[in-house]
Coordinates of C-alpha atoms in Angstrom, one line a residue:
Chain A
X1 CA 62.7 -33.5 -10.5
X2 CA 59.2 -32.6 -12.3
X3 CA 60.2 -34.3 -15.5
X4 CA 56.9 -35.2 -17.6
X5 CA 57.8 -37.6 -20.6
X6 CA 55.7 -39.0 -22.6
X7 CA 56.5 -41.9 -24.5
X8 CA 54.4 -42.8 -28.0
X9 CA 51.3 -41.7 -25.4
X10 CA 47.8 -42.7 -27.7
X11 CA 44.3 -42.1 -27.1
X12 CA 41.7 -43.6 -28.7
X13 CA 37.8 -43.3 -28.1
X14 CA 36.6 -46.7 -29.0
X15 CA 37.5 -47.4 -32.6
X16 CA 38.5 -43.4 -33.1
X17 CA 42.1 -42.6 -32.1
X18 CA 42.7 -38.7 -31.2
X19 CA 46.0 -38.8 -30.4
X20 CA 48.5 -41.1 -32.4
X21 CA 51.5 -41.5 -30.8
X22 CA 52.9 -38.2 -28.4
X23 CA 56.2 -38.2 -27.4
X24 CA 57.2 -35.5 -25.3
X25 CA 60.0 -34.4 -23.0
X26 CA 59.3 -31.7 -20.8
X27 CA 62.7 -30.4 -17.9
X28 CA 62.5 -29.8 -14.3
X29 CA 60.7 -25.9 -14.2
X30 CA 60.3 -25.8 -18.1
X31 CA 57.0 -23.7 -19.1
X32 CA 55.6 -26.0 -22.1
X33 CA 52.8 -24.9 -24.7
X34 CA 50.2 -27.3 -26.1
X35 CA 49.3 -25.4 -29.1
X36 CA 46.7 -26.0 -31.8
X37 CA 43.2 -25.5 -33.4
X38 CA 40.0 -27.1 -31.4
X39 CA 39.6 -30.5 -31.4
X40 CA 44.0 -31.4 -32.0
X41 CA 44.0 -33.1 -28.6
X42 CA 45.9 -30.9 -27.2
X43 CA 43.4 -30.8 -24.1
X44 CA 43.2 -34.7 -24.6
X45 CA 46.8 -34.8 -23.7
X46 CA 46.8 -32.7 -21.1
X47 CA 44.0 -34.6 -19.2
X48 CA 46.1 -38.1 -19.6
X49 CA 49.4 -36.8 -17.9
X50 CA 46.4 -35.3 -15.4
X51 CA 44.9 -38.8 -15.0
X52 CA 41.5 -37.4 -15.8
X53 CA 41.3 -39.8 -19.2
X54 CA 42.7 -43.5 -19.1
X55 CA 45.7 -43.7 -21.9
X56 CA 44.8 -46.3 -24.5
X57 CA 48.2 -46.6 -25.7
X58 CA 52.1 -45.8 -24.2
X59 CA 53.7 -44.2 -21.3
X60 CA 53.0 -40.8 -19.3
X61 CA 56.2 -40.8 -16.9
X62 CA 55.8 -38.4 -13.7
X63 CA 59.5 -37.0 -12.1
X64 CA 60.7 -40.1 -13.7
X65 CA 57.8 -42.0 -12.0
X66 CA 55.2 -44.6 -14.3
X67 CA 52.0 -43.0 -13.8
X68 CA 50.2 -45.2 -16.8
X69 CA 47.9 -46.7 -12.9
X70 CA 48.3 -44.4 -10.5
X71 CA 45.6 -42.3 -9.8
X72 CA 44.9 -38.6 -10.8
X73 CA 45.2 -37.3 -7.0
X74 CA 48.6 -38.9 -6.7
X75 CA 50.4 -37.8 -9.7
X76 CA 51.7 -34.9 -8.0
X77 CA 49.8 -32.7 -10.1
X78 CA 47.2 -29.8 -10.1
X79 CA 45.0 -28.6 -12.7
X80 CA 43.8 -24.7 -13.3
X81 CA 40.3 -25.6 -16.0
X82 CA 38.9 -23.0 -18.0
X83 CA 35.8 -22.6 -16.3
X84 CA 37.4 -22.9 -13.6
X85 CA 35.7 -25.6 -11.9
X86 CA 35.4 -23.8 -8.6
X87 CA 33.2 -25.4 -5.7
X88 CA 30.7 -22.5 -6.4
X89 CA 28.4 -23.0 -2.4
X90 CA 32.6 -22.4 -0.8
X91 CA 34.0 -18.9 0.0
X92 CA 36.9 -18.6 -1.6
X93 CA 38.9 -19.0 1.4
X94 CA 37.0 -22.5 1.5
X95 CA 37.4 -23.4 -2.3
X96 CA 41.3 -23.1 -1.5
X97 CA 41.3 -25.3 2.0
X98 CA 38.6 -27.6 0.3
X99 CA 41.2 -31.0 0.0
X100 CA 43.5 -30.2 2.3
X101 CA 41.0 -30.2 4.5
X102 CA 39.5 -33.3 4.0
X103 CA 42.1 -35.0 3.3
X104 CA 43.0 -34.1 6.8
X105 CA 46.3 -32.3 6.7
X106 CA 46.9 -29.6 9.9
X107 CA 45.0 -27.1 10.5
X108 CA 48.1 -25.6 11.1
X109 CA 50.1 -25.9 7.9
X110 CA 46.8 -25.7 5.2
X111 CA 46.0 -22.1 7.0
X112 CA 49.9 -21.2 6.0
X113 CA 49.3 -23.3 3.0
X114 CA 46.5 -20.7 2.4
X115 CA 47.4 -17.8 3.1
X116 CA 50.7 -18.2 1.0
X117 CA 48.6 -18.8 -1.6
X118 CA 46.3 -15.4 -1.1
X119 CA 49.3 -13.5 -0.9
X120 CA 50.9 -14.9 -4.2
X121 CA 47.6 -13.9 -6.1
X122 CA 47.0 -11.2 -4.4
X123 CA 43.5 -12.6 -3.1
X124 CA 43.4 -11.8 0.5
X125 CA 41.0 -9.1 0.5
X126 CA 38.7 -11.7 -0.9
X127 CA 38.6 -14.5 1.5
X128 CA 35.1 -14.6 2.4
X129 CA 33.9 -14.3 -1.3
X130 CA 31.9 -16.7 -2.8
X131 CA 32.9 -17.2 -7.0
X132 CA 29.8 -15.7 -8.1
X133 CA 30.7 -12.2 -6.2
X134 CA 34.1 -12.4 -8.1
X135 CA 35.2 -11.1 -11.5
X136 CA 36.3 -14.0 -14.3
X137 CA 40.5 -12.5 -13.3
X138 CA 39.1 -12.9 -9.9
X139 CA 38.2 -16.3 -9.9
X140 CA 41.1 -17.1 -12.6
X141 CA 43.5 -16.6 -9.7
X142 CA 41.6 -18.8 -7.3
X143 CA 41.9 -21.6 -9.5
X144 CA 44.9 -21.7 -9.9
X145 CA 45.3 -20.5 -5.9
X146 CA 43.5 -24.0 -5.6
X147 CA 46.2 -25.4 -7.6
X148 CA 49.2 -24.0 -5.4
X149 CA 47.9 -24.9 -2.2
X150 CA 48.1 -28.1 -3.1
X151 CA 52.0 -27.5 -3.9
X152 CA 52.6 -30.1 -6.8
X153 CA 55.6 -30.9 -9.0
X154 CA 53.4 -30.2 -12.0
X155 CA 51.2 -27.5 -12.8
X156 CA 48.5 -27.7 -15.3
X157 CA 46.4 -25.5 -17.1
X158 CA 43.6 -26.3 -19.0
X159 CA 42.7 -23.1 -21.3
X160 CA 42.6 -20.7 -18.6
X161 CA 42.6 -17.7 -20.0
X162 CA 39.6 -18.0 -22.5
X163 CA 37.4 -16.8 -21.0
X164 CA 38.3 -13.8 -20.0
X165 CA 38.2 -10.7 -22.1
X166 CA 41.1 -9.5 -24.4
X167 CA 42.6 -7.1 -21.1
X168 CA 42.5 -9.1 -18.9
X169 CA 43.9 -12.2 -20.6
X170 CA 47.0 -10.0 -21.3
X171 CA 47.6 -9.0 -17.6
X172 CA 46.6 -12.6 -16.5
X173 CA 49.2 -14.1 -19.1
X174 CA 51.7 -11.6 -17.5
X175 CA 50.7 -13.0 -13.4
X176 CA 51.3 -17.1 -15.0
X177 CA 54.5 -15.8 -16.6
X178 CA 55.8 -14.7 -13.0
X179 CA 54.1 -17.2 -11.0
X180 CA 56.4 -19.0 -12.8
X181 CA 59.3 -17.4 -12.3
X182 CA 58.1 -17.0 -8.6
X183 CA 57.3 -21.3 -7.9
X184 CA 59.7 -22.4 -10.0
X185 CA 57.7 -25.5 -10.8
X186 CA 57.2 -27.0 -13.9
X187 CA 54.0 -25.9 -16.1
X188 CA 51.9 -27.8 -19.0
X189 CA 49.6 -25.1 -20.8
X190 CA 47.2 -25.8 -23.5
X191 CA 45.9 -22.5 -25.4
X192 CA 44.7 -22.3 -29.0
X193 CA 45.7 -18.5 -28.8
X194 CA 49.3 -18.8 -30.8
X195 CA 50.0 -15.5 -28.8
X196 CA 49.3 -17.3 -25.7
X197 CA 52.2 -19.9 -26.5
X198 CA 54.7 -17.4 -27.9
X199 CA 54.3 -15.3 -24.7
X200 CA 54.9 -18.1 -22.1
X201 CA 56.9 -20.8 -23.9
X202 CA 59.5 -21.9 -22.8
X203 CA 59.1 -24.4 -25.6
X204 CA 56.1 -24.2 -27.8
X205 CA 54.0 -28.6 -28.6
X206 CA 52.5 -27.7 -32.2
X207 CA 49.4 -30.5 -32.3
X208 CA 47.3 -30.6 -35.1
X209 CA 44.7 -33.4 -35.1
X210 CA 46.6 -35.3 -32.8
X211 CA 50.0 -35.3 -33.8
X212 CA 52.8 -33.4 -32.9
X213 CA 53.7 -31.1 -35.7
X214 CA 56.6 -29.5 -34.3
X215 CA 58.3 -29.1 -30.6
X216 CA 60.6 -25.9 -29.9
X217 CA 61.2 -22.5 -27.9
X218 CA 58.8 -19.9 -29.4
X219 CA 61.1 -18.1 -32.0
X220 CA 62.7 -21.6 -33.2
X221 CA 58.8 -21.8 -34.7
X222 CA 58.9 -18.3 -36.0
X223 CA 62.3 -18.6 -37.5
X224 CA 62.4 -22.0 -38.4
X225 CA 58.8 -23.7 -38.9
X226 CA 58.6 -27.1 -40.1
X227 CA 56.4 -27.1 -42.8
X228 CA 52.9 -25.3 -43.6
X229 CA 50.7 -26.0 -40.6
X230 CA 53.1 -24.8 -38.3
X231 CA 54.6 -21.1 -40.3
X232 CA 50.4 -20.6 -40.8
X233 CA 49.5 -21.3 -36.9
X234 CA 53.1 -19.0 -35.5
X235 CA 52.7 -15.8 -36.1
X236 CA 49.3 -13.1 -36.2
X237 CA 48.4 -11.5 -38.9
X238 CA 49.4 -15.4 -40.2
X239 CA 52.2 -16.3 -42.9
X240 CA 51.8 -15.7 -46.7
X241 CA 51.4 -18.5 -48.8
X242 CA 52.2 -17.9 -52.5
X243 CA 51.5 -20.6 -54.9
X244 CA 55.1 -21.3 -57.2
X245 CA 56.5 -23.7 -59.3
X246 CA 60.9 -24.2 -59.3
X247 CA 62.8 -22.7 -62.4
X248 CA 66.2 -23.6 -62.4
X249 CA 69.2 -23.6 -60.3
X250 CA 72.0 -21.4 -59.6
X251 CA 74.9 -21.0 -57.1
X252 CA 72.8 -18.9 -54.2
X253 CA 70.0 -22.2 -54.8
X254 CA 66.8 -23.2 -56.4
X255 CA 65.3 -20.0 -58.1
X256 CA 61.9 -20.2 -57.6
X257 CA 58.8 -18.4 -60.4
X258 CA 55.5 -17.0 -58.6
X259 CA 52.5 -18.8 -60.0
X260 CA 51.2 -16.2 -62.9
X261 CA 53.9 -14.1 -62.1
X262 CA 56.5 -14.4 -64.9
X263 CA 60.1 -12.6 -64.3
X264 CA 59.4 -13.0 -60.7
X265 CA 61.3 -14.9 -59.4
X266 CA 63.2 -15.5 -56.2
X267 CA 66.1 -17.7 -55.6
X268 CA 66.4 -20.0 -52.4
X269 CA 69.5 -21.4 -50.8
X270 CA 68.3 -25.2 -49.9
X271 CA 71.3 -27.7 -48.1
X272 CA 68.9 -30.4 -48.8
X273 CA 68.1 -32.6 -52.2
X274 CA 66.2 -29.7 -54.5
X275 CA 63.3 -30.9 -56.2
X276 CA 63.4 -31.4 -60.4
X277 CA 62.5 -28.3 -62.4
X278 CA 59.1 -27.5 -63.0
X279 CA 57.9 -28.9 -59.2
X280 CA 55.0 -27.2 -57.4
X281 CA 55.7 -25.9 -55.0
X282 CA 54.5 -22.8 -51.8
X283 CA 56.3 -19.8 -51.2
X284 CA 55.9 -18.2 -47.1
X285 CA 56.6 -15.2 -46.9
X286 CA 56.0 -13.3 -43.1
X287 CA 53.8 -9.6 -43.4
X288 CA 57.4 -7.7 -42.4
X289 CA 58.8 -9.6 -44.6
X290 CA 57.9 -8.0 -47.6
X291 CA 60.1 -4.6 -48.2
X292 CA 60.0 -1.7 -50.3
X293 CA 60.6 -2.2 -53.8
X294 CA 64.2 -2.9 -54.4
X295 CA 65.0 -4.4 -51.6
X296 CA 64.7 -7.7 -51.7
X297 CA 65.5 -10.7 -54.5
X298 CA 62.9 -9.2 -56.8
X299 CA 59.9 -7.2 -57.6
X300 CA 56.0 -7.7 -56.7
X301 CA 53.0 -5.3 -58.0
X302 CA 49.8 -6.0 -55.4
X303 CA 46.7 -4.2 -55.2
X304 CA 45.6 -3.0 -52.2
X305 CA 42.3 -3.4 -51.0
X306 CA 42.0 -2.6 -47.3
X307 CA 44.5 -0.8 -44.8
X308 CA 44.2 -1.7 -40.9
X309 CA 46.6 1.2 -38.6
X310 CA 47.0 -0.1 -35.8
X311 CA 49.4 3.0 -34.1
X312 CA 52.9 2.7 -35.1
X313 CA 52.5 -0.2 -37.2
X314 CA 49.6 -1.0 -40.6
X315 CA 48.5 -3.9 -41.6
X316 CA 48.0 -3.9 -46.4
X317 CA 45.7 -6.7 -47.7
X318 CA 46.4 -6.6 -51.0
X319 CA 46.1 -8.8 -53.5
X320 CA 48.7 -10.4 -56.0
X321 CA 48.1 -9.9 -60.0
X322 CA 47.2 -13.9 -59.6
X323 CA 44.7 -13.4 -57.3
X324 CA 46.5 -13.6 -53.8
X325 CA 45.9 -12.4 -50.8
X326 CA 48.3 -11.0 -49.5
X327 CA 49.1 -9.1 -45.6
X328 CA 51.5 -6.3 -45.8
X329 CA 53.8 -4.9 -42.8
X330 CA 54.3 -1.6 -42.9
X331 CA 55.5 1.2 -40.9
X332 CA 52.4 3.8 -40.3
X333 CA 54.4 6.4 -41.6
X334 CA 55.1 4.5 -45.5
X335 CA 51.6 3.7 -45.9
X336 CA 51.0 3.8 -50.0
X337 CA 48.3 6.4 -50.8
X338 CA 47.8 4.7 -54.2
X339 CA 45.8 1.7 -54.9
X340 CA 48.8 -0.2 -56.3
X341 CA 52.3 -1.3 -54.5
X342 CA 55.0 -2.9 -55.5
X343 CA 56.4 -4.6 -52.9
X344 CA 59.5 -7.2 -52.5
X345 CA 60.5 -10.2 -50.7
X346 CA 63.1 -9.9 -48.2
X347 CA 62.8 -13.5 -47.4
X348 CA 61.0 -16.5 -47.7
X349 CA 60.5 -19.8 -46.8
X350 CA 60.4 -23.0 -49.2
X351 CA 57.3 -25.4 -48.8
X352 CA 56.8 -28.7 -51.5
X353 CA 53.8 -30.3 -52.2
X354 CA 52.9 -31.9 -49.6
X355 CA 53.3 -28.9 -47.3
X356 CA 56.9 -29.7 -45.7
X357 CA 59.6 -27.4 -45.5
X358 CA 61.9 -27.5 -48.4
X359 CA 65.5 -26.5 -46.8
Chain B
X1 CA 1.8 2.8 -25.7
X2 CA -2.4 2.7 -24.5
X3 CA -3.4 1.3 -27.5
X4 CA -0.8 -1.4 -27.8
X5 CA -1.5 -2.1 -24.2
X6 CA -5.4 -2.5 -24.2
X7 CA -5.0 -5.1 -27.7
X8 CA -3.3 -7.1 -25.5
X9 CA -5.9 -7.1 -22.9
X10 CA -8.5 -7.5 -25.6
X11 CA -6.9 -10.8 -26.8
X12 CA -5.9 -11.8 -23.5
X13 CA -10.2 -11.2 -22.1
X14 CA -11.3 -15.2 -23.0
X15 CA -8.6 -16.2 -20.9
X16 CA -8.7 -14.0 -18.6
X17 CA -12.2 -14.7 -17.8
X18 CA -12.5 -18.1 -17.9
X19 CA -9.5 -17.7 -14.7
X20 CA -11.7 -15.4 -12.9
X21 CA -15.2 -17.3 -13.5
X22 CA -13.8 -21.1 -13.0
X23 CA -10.1 -20.3 -10.8
X24 CA -10.2 -16.9 -9.5
X25 CA -14.1 -17.3 -8.4
X26 CA -13.8 -19.8 -6.1
X27 CA -11.5 -19.5 -4.4
X28 CA -12.9 -16.7 -2.6
X29 CA -16.7 -18.4 -3.1
X30 CA -15.5 -21.1 -0.9
X31 CA -13.7 -18.5 1.5
X32 CA -17.6 -16.6 2.2
X33 CA -19.0 -20.4 2.2
X34 CA -16.7 -21.3 5.3
X35 CA -18.0 -18.4 6.6
X36 CA -22.0 -19.6 6.6
X37 CA -23.6 -22.7 8.2
X38 CA -25.1 -24.5 4.9
X39 CA -26.7 -27.1 6.5
X40 CA -29.7 -24.5 6.8
X41 CA -32.2 -24.2 3.6
X42 CA -31.5 -21.0 2.6
X43 CA -28.0 -20.9 4.3
X44 CA -27.3 -18.2 6.5
X45 CA -24.1 -15.7 7.4
X46 CA -22.4 -17.7 10.4
X47 CA -18.9 -16.2 10.8
X48 CA -18.1 -18.6 13.9
X49 CA -20.2 -21.8 13.1
X50 CA -17.4 -23.8 10.5
X51 CA -14.6 -22.7 12.5
X52 CA -15.4 -22.3 15.2
X53 CA -16.7 -26.1 14.9
X54 CA -13.4 -26.9 13.6
X55 CA -11.5 -26.3 16.6
X56 CA -13.3 -28.0 19.2
X57 CA -13.5 -31.2 16.4
X58 CA -12.1 -34.5 16.8
X59 CA -12.4 -35.6 13.6
X60 CA -10.3 -32.7 12.4
X61 CA -7.3 -33.5 14.7
X62 CA -7.7 -37.0 13.8
X63 CA -7.2 -35.7 10.6
X64 CA -4.8 -33.0 10.9
X65 CA -2.5 -35.9 13.1
X66 CA -2.3 -37.9 10.3
X67 CA -1.9 -35.9 8.1
X68 CA 1.6 -34.5 9.7
X69 CA 2.7 -37.9 10.7
X70 CA 2.5 -39.6 7.2
X71 CA 4.5 -35.8 6.4
X72 CA 6.9 -36.2 8.6
X73 CA 7.7 -39.9 8.3
X74 CA 6.7 -40.7 4.4
X75 CA 8.7 -37.0 3.1
X76 CA 11.5 -37.3 4.3
X77 CA 11.9 -41.2 3.5
X78 CA 11.2 -40.5 0.4
X79 CA 13.3 -37.6 -1.0
X80 CA 16.4 -40.1 0.4
X81 CA 15.2 -43.1 -1.4
X82 CA 14.6 -40.6 -4.8
X83 CA 18.3 -39.3 -4.0
X84 CA 19.6 -43.2 -3.3
X85 CA 17.5 -43.2 -7.1
X86 CA 19.0 -40.3 -8.8
X87 CA 22.3 -41.0 -7.7
X88 CA 22.5 -44.7 -9.2
X89 CA 20.7 -43.6 -12.1
X90 CA 23.4 -40.9 -13.0
X91 CA 26.3 -43.2 -12.3
X92 CA 28.4 -44.1 -15.1
X93 CA 28.3 -47.8 -14.8
X94 CA 24.9 -48.3 -15.1
X95 CA 23.7 -50.0 -18.1
X96 CA 20.2 -49.5 -19.8
X97 CA 19.8 -46.4 -17.7
X98 CA 16.6 -44.9 -20.2
X99 CA 15.0 -48.5 -18.9
X100 CA 15.5 -47.9 -15.2
X101 CA 14.3 -44.0 -15.9
X102 CA 11.4 -45.2 -17.5
X103 CA 10.9 -48.2 -14.5
X104 CA 11.2 -45.2 -11.7
X105 CA 9.2 -42.5 -13.3
X106 CA 6.0 -44.9 -14.5
X107 CA 4.6 -45.0 -11.4
X108 CA 3.6 -41.9 -12.0
X109 CA 1.8 -42.3 -15.3
X110 CA -0.3 -45.5 -14.1
X111 CA -3.7 -45.1 -12.9
X112 CA -4.3 -44.6 -10.2
X113 CA -7.5 -46.6 -8.9
X114 CA -5.6 -49.3 -10.8
X115 CA -2.6 -49.1 -8.9
X116 CA -4.2 -48.7 -5.5
X117 CA -6.4 -52.1 -6.4
X118 CA -3.4 -53.6 -7.0
X119 CA -1.5 -53.1 -3.2
X120 CA -5.0 -54.0 -1.8
X121 CA -4.1 -57.7 -3.6
X122 CA -0.7 -57.4 -2.8
X123 CA -1.2 -56.2 1.1
X124 CA -4.5 -58.8 1.5
X125 CA -4.5 -60.0 4.3
X126 CA -4.7 -64.0 2.9
X127 CA -3.8 -64.0 -0.8
X128 CA -0.9 -60.9 -1.1
X129 CA 2.2 -61.4 -2.0
X130 CA 3.6 -59.2 1.1
X131 CA 2.3 -61.7 3.5
X132 CA 3.1 -64.3 2.0
X133 CA 7.2 -63.1 1.4
X134 CA 6.6 -62.2 5.3
X135 CA 5.4 -65.6 5.9
X136 CA 8.6 -67.4 4.0
X137 CA 11.1 -65.6 6.1
X138 CA 9.6 -66.0 9.5
X139 CA 7.5 -63.2 10.0
X140 CA 3.4 -63.7 10.9
X141 CA 1.0 -61.5 9.0
X142 CA 0.4 -58.4 8.9
X143 CA -3.8 -57.4 9.0
X144 CA -3.2 -53.9 6.8
X145 CA -6.3 -52.8 6.6
X146 CA -7.6 -53.4 9.9
X147 CA -5.1 -52.3 12.5
X148 CA -4.4 -48.6 12.2
X149 CA -0.7 -48.8 12.4
X150 CA 0.3 -50.9 9.4
X151 CA -3.0 -48.9 7.7
X152 CA -0.7 -45.9 8.4
X153 CA 2.3 -47.9 7.0
X154 CA 0.8 -48.7 4.2
X155 CA -0.3 -45.7 2.7
X156 CA 3.3 -44.9 3.0
X157 CA 4.6 -47.3 1.5
X158 CA 2.7 -46.3 -1.5
X159 CA 2.7 -43.0 -1.4
X160 CA 6.9 -43.5 -1.7
X161 CA 6.4 -45.9 -4.1
X162 CA 4.2 -43.6 -6.6
X163 CA 6.3 -40.4 -5.9
X164 CA 9.5 -42.0 -5.4
X165 CA 10.8 -41.9 -8.8
X166 CA 9.4 -38.6 -9.8
X167 CA 11.5 -37.6 -7.4
X168 CA 14.2 -39.6 -8.3
X169 CA 14.1 -37.6 -11.9
X170 CA 14.1 -33.9 -10.3
X171 CA 17.2 -35.0 -8.7
X172 CA 18.6 -36.3 -11.5
X173 CA 17.7 -33.1 -13.8
X174 CA 19.7 -31.3 -10.6
X175 CA 22.7 -33.8 -10.1
X176 CA 23.4 -34.0 -14.1
X177 CA 23.6 -29.4 -14.3
X178 CA 26.4 -29.9 -11.8
X179 CA 29.6 -29.3 -13.4
X180 CA 31.8 -32.5 -14.3
X181 CA 34.5 -30.5 -13.5
X182 CA 34.1 -29.4 -10.6
X183 CA 34.4 -33.1 -9.6
X184 CA 37.5 -33.7 -11.5
X185 CA 39.2 -30.7 -9.9
X186 CA 38.3 -32.3 -6.3
X187 CA 39.2 -36.0 -7.7
X188 CA 42.6 -33.8 -8.1
X189 CA 42.2 -32.7 -4.2
X190 CA 42.5 -36.2 -3.6
X191 CA 38.6 -36.0 -2.0
X192 CA 36.9 -39.4 -1.8
X193 CA 33.8 -40.2 -4.1
X194 CA 31.3 -40.3 -0.7
X195 CA 32.9 -37.0 0.8
X196 CA 32.1 -35.2 -2.6
X197 CA 28.6 -36.6 -2.0
X198 CA 28.6 -35.4 1.1
X199 CA 30.1 -32.3 0.3
X200 CA 29.4 -31.5 -3.5
X201 CA 26.5 -32.9 -4.1
X202 CA 24.1 -31.9 -1.6
X203 CA 25.0 -28.8 -1.4
X204 CA 25.0 -27.7 -4.8
X205 CA 20.9 -29.4 -4.8
X206 CA 19.8 -28.0 -1.8
X207 CA 17.5 -25.9 -3.9
X208 CA 16.2 -28.6 -5.9
X209 CA 16.0 -30.8 -2.7
X210 CA 14.3 -27.9 -1.0
X211 CA 12.1 -27.9 -4.7
X212 CA 11.0 -31.2 -3.9
X213 CA 10.5 -31.1 -0.6
X214 CA 7.8 -28.3 -1.1
X215 CA 6.1 -30.8 -4.1
X216 CA 6.0 -33.4 -1.3
X217 CA 5.0 -31.2 1.2
X218 CA 1.8 -29.8 -0.8
X219 CA 1.6 -32.9 -2.2
X220 CA 0.8 -35.1 1.5
X221 CA -1.3 -31.6 2.3
X222 CA -3.8 -33.0 -0.3
X223 CA -3.6 -36.7 -0.2
X224 CA -6.6 -38.0 -0.5
X225 CA -6.4 -41.2 -3.0
X226 CA -4.8 -43.7 -1.4
X227 CA -6.5 -43.2 1.6
X228 CA -9.5 -43.3 -0.5
X229 CA -8.8 -46.0 -2.3
X230 CA -6.4 -48.5 -0.2
X231 CA -8.0 -48.1 2.8
X232 CA -11.1 -47.4 2.2
X233 CA -12.5 -44.2 3.3
X234 CA -9.7 -43.9 6.1
X235 CA -9.5 -46.9 8.0
X236 CA -9.9 -48.4 9.4
X237 CA -12.3 -46.0 12.0
X238 CA -10.7 -43.4 10.1
X239 CA -7.1 -43.9 11.8
X240 CA -5.9 -43.0 8.5
X241 CA -8.2 -40.5 7.1
X242 CA -6.3 -37.8 6.3
X243 CA -7.7 -33.6 5.8
X244 CA -8.0 -34.7 2.4
X245 CA -10.7 -37.1 2.7
X246 CA -12.3 -35.0 5.6
X247 CA -12.8 -32.7 3.5
X248 CA -14.8 -34.6 0.9
X249 CA -16.7 -36.4 3.2
X250 CA -17.7 -33.1 5.0
X251 CA -18.1 -32.0 2.0
X252 CA -19.7 -34.5 -1.2
X253 CA -21.2 -37.4 1.6
X254 CA -22.8 -34.7 3.9
X255 CA -23.1 -31.8 1.9
X256 CA -21.1 -29.7 4.9
X257 CA -20.2 -27.3 2.1
X258 CA -18.9 -24.6 5.1
X259 CA -17.1 -26.9 7.5
X260 CA -15.7 -28.6 3.7
X261 CA -14.6 -25.1 2.9
X262 CA -13.1 -24.1 6.5
X263 CA -11.0 -27.3 6.5
X264 CA -9.4 -27.1 3.0
X265 CA -8.7 -22.8 4.0
X266 CA -6.8 -24.7 7.4
X267 CA -5.0 -27.4 4.2
X268 CA -3.6 -24.5 2.4
X269 CA -3.1 -22.4 5.4
X270 CA -0.8 -25.4 6.9
X271 CA 1.0 -26.5 3.9
X272 CA 2.5 -22.3 3.2
X273 CA 3.1 -22.5 7.2
X274 CA 5.1 -25.7 6.5
X275 CA 6.6 -24.3 3.6
X276 CA 7.6 -21.6 4.8
X277 CA 9.1 -22.7 8.1
X278 CA 11.3 -24.9 6.1
X279 CA 12.0 -22.8 2.9
X280 CA 13.3 -20.7 6.3
X281 CA 15.1 -23.3 7.7
X282 CA 16.9 -24.2 4.5
X283 CA 17.9 -20.4 3.4
X284 CA 21.0 -19.6 1.6
X285 CA 23.2 -18.5 4.3
X286 CA 25.5 -15.3 3.6

């Protein structure tokens, strides 16, 4: 069973700590995506699982076996690099078979594995070519093929699509998803692109500055973020944040007034303790949760700056009376032609001043 | 557009003029001189005089033999040594890397006369440290300057000492341009460090190695300083006389410019021929 368990994993470069005690349990066959902005420690975490970086503290177990001091080659993993890391002087066939040939794997078995990988990735006709004669997408397939021939317990992907153009990225995303279904192996995937994370993952690990902010299924993160960072990072366009203040409490929950807009109040049910009246809070509203006037708790007048038409959907880039930027999603047919529009807030999230979600 | 080109050429004119007078013209002129008998006054056109002599001159064949011998033995040894030095310099385990890099490169910037004098002292029969070391481990002294074989070995040692570090720095630059993740991929593929060197580093360094070989071949074909200064003008008895030294002896000691020009063109032709053969042997096979 190819489970991967990280227990309190720490990474330091000299005195500088870049991963601060990561705890993650990855189940057999699961597709887990590490996502976060540049420098958040996601690639470092992946490289520690691969054994390419030493672990400064904590434990990593693969398949229930502690691998802290196990050589990378003996961890039962295969990795696909961002730059593909193909051997430029070898043909595709040689790239795929190199590792097996060097370790004295029987030729018949090597040939079988290479043939199978080539068929899975549909690169059989490219076997005699050198990497420089391949397109970006083809190189990526070869890099994945090199991982497949190792028949690993766990696949590691380090931003494998970031060097591809947008169209190819979508295509390869689907390919990787298909591959996961076909192989049924555990896969850990690093990306800074939240769309990739949302579309590929069984579970997402959101990282920031070496801390795990939240772990959960894509839609759980989207619908129920733990904090301001996750709320802002997951979803495109990102969630709107509007400054507000607690002004009271009624039977339905706390009453929040948007900053600088008297009478623009929303009521938010809270299971936990309500903050004191007068506390500063942040109201988060996803672009699609703005409704037409009268649909929600309260109406809000915004001035439209720019409208982006994407076909079926349009995005209105607007400003509140208090000068806060908001993005509103509308059906293309319902885009207002006026410079001002009244919208309502149908659903919102509440965060305290530290950015933690108030539930 | 023609106007703009004319302006550009006007700016280039001083350079082109100097280039033509001091670079292009001597090349043409020496080629023409090689067809003249230059030991008569005035010089006269005699196409077969120098080139004919070349074919039957034992001194010329001796110089060719010596030059090629140095080329065949010293260049591969030096490139192999440079490779070892580059690998050491590239090792993450090495401390004080900058110091070593400087030490390896230093021989190139040391004055030729100074280094030759030091080599003469080091290899001196009675006072040299090399013979003292040989004696201390029970080996007999070697008379490096009076016998042909040791003298040739001395030339090769000196040239290797002078240029190995230079080549190592070029190879090091090549090694550092190989992306680290290619090695990481190989490590994950369970390929040992030694196999990584032979199956990844060496093939990827091939263009740089070829470059070093071409430079070394050209340099050796023109070899002059070491046999002139260390083994005293190609001694003993012409045993270390190279083509460069023969050219100098004919041109500037016997003032036989016609023959010296013929030797110069032969040197260039040989260097080009050997380099072409080598490029053909190491060409990219698709």
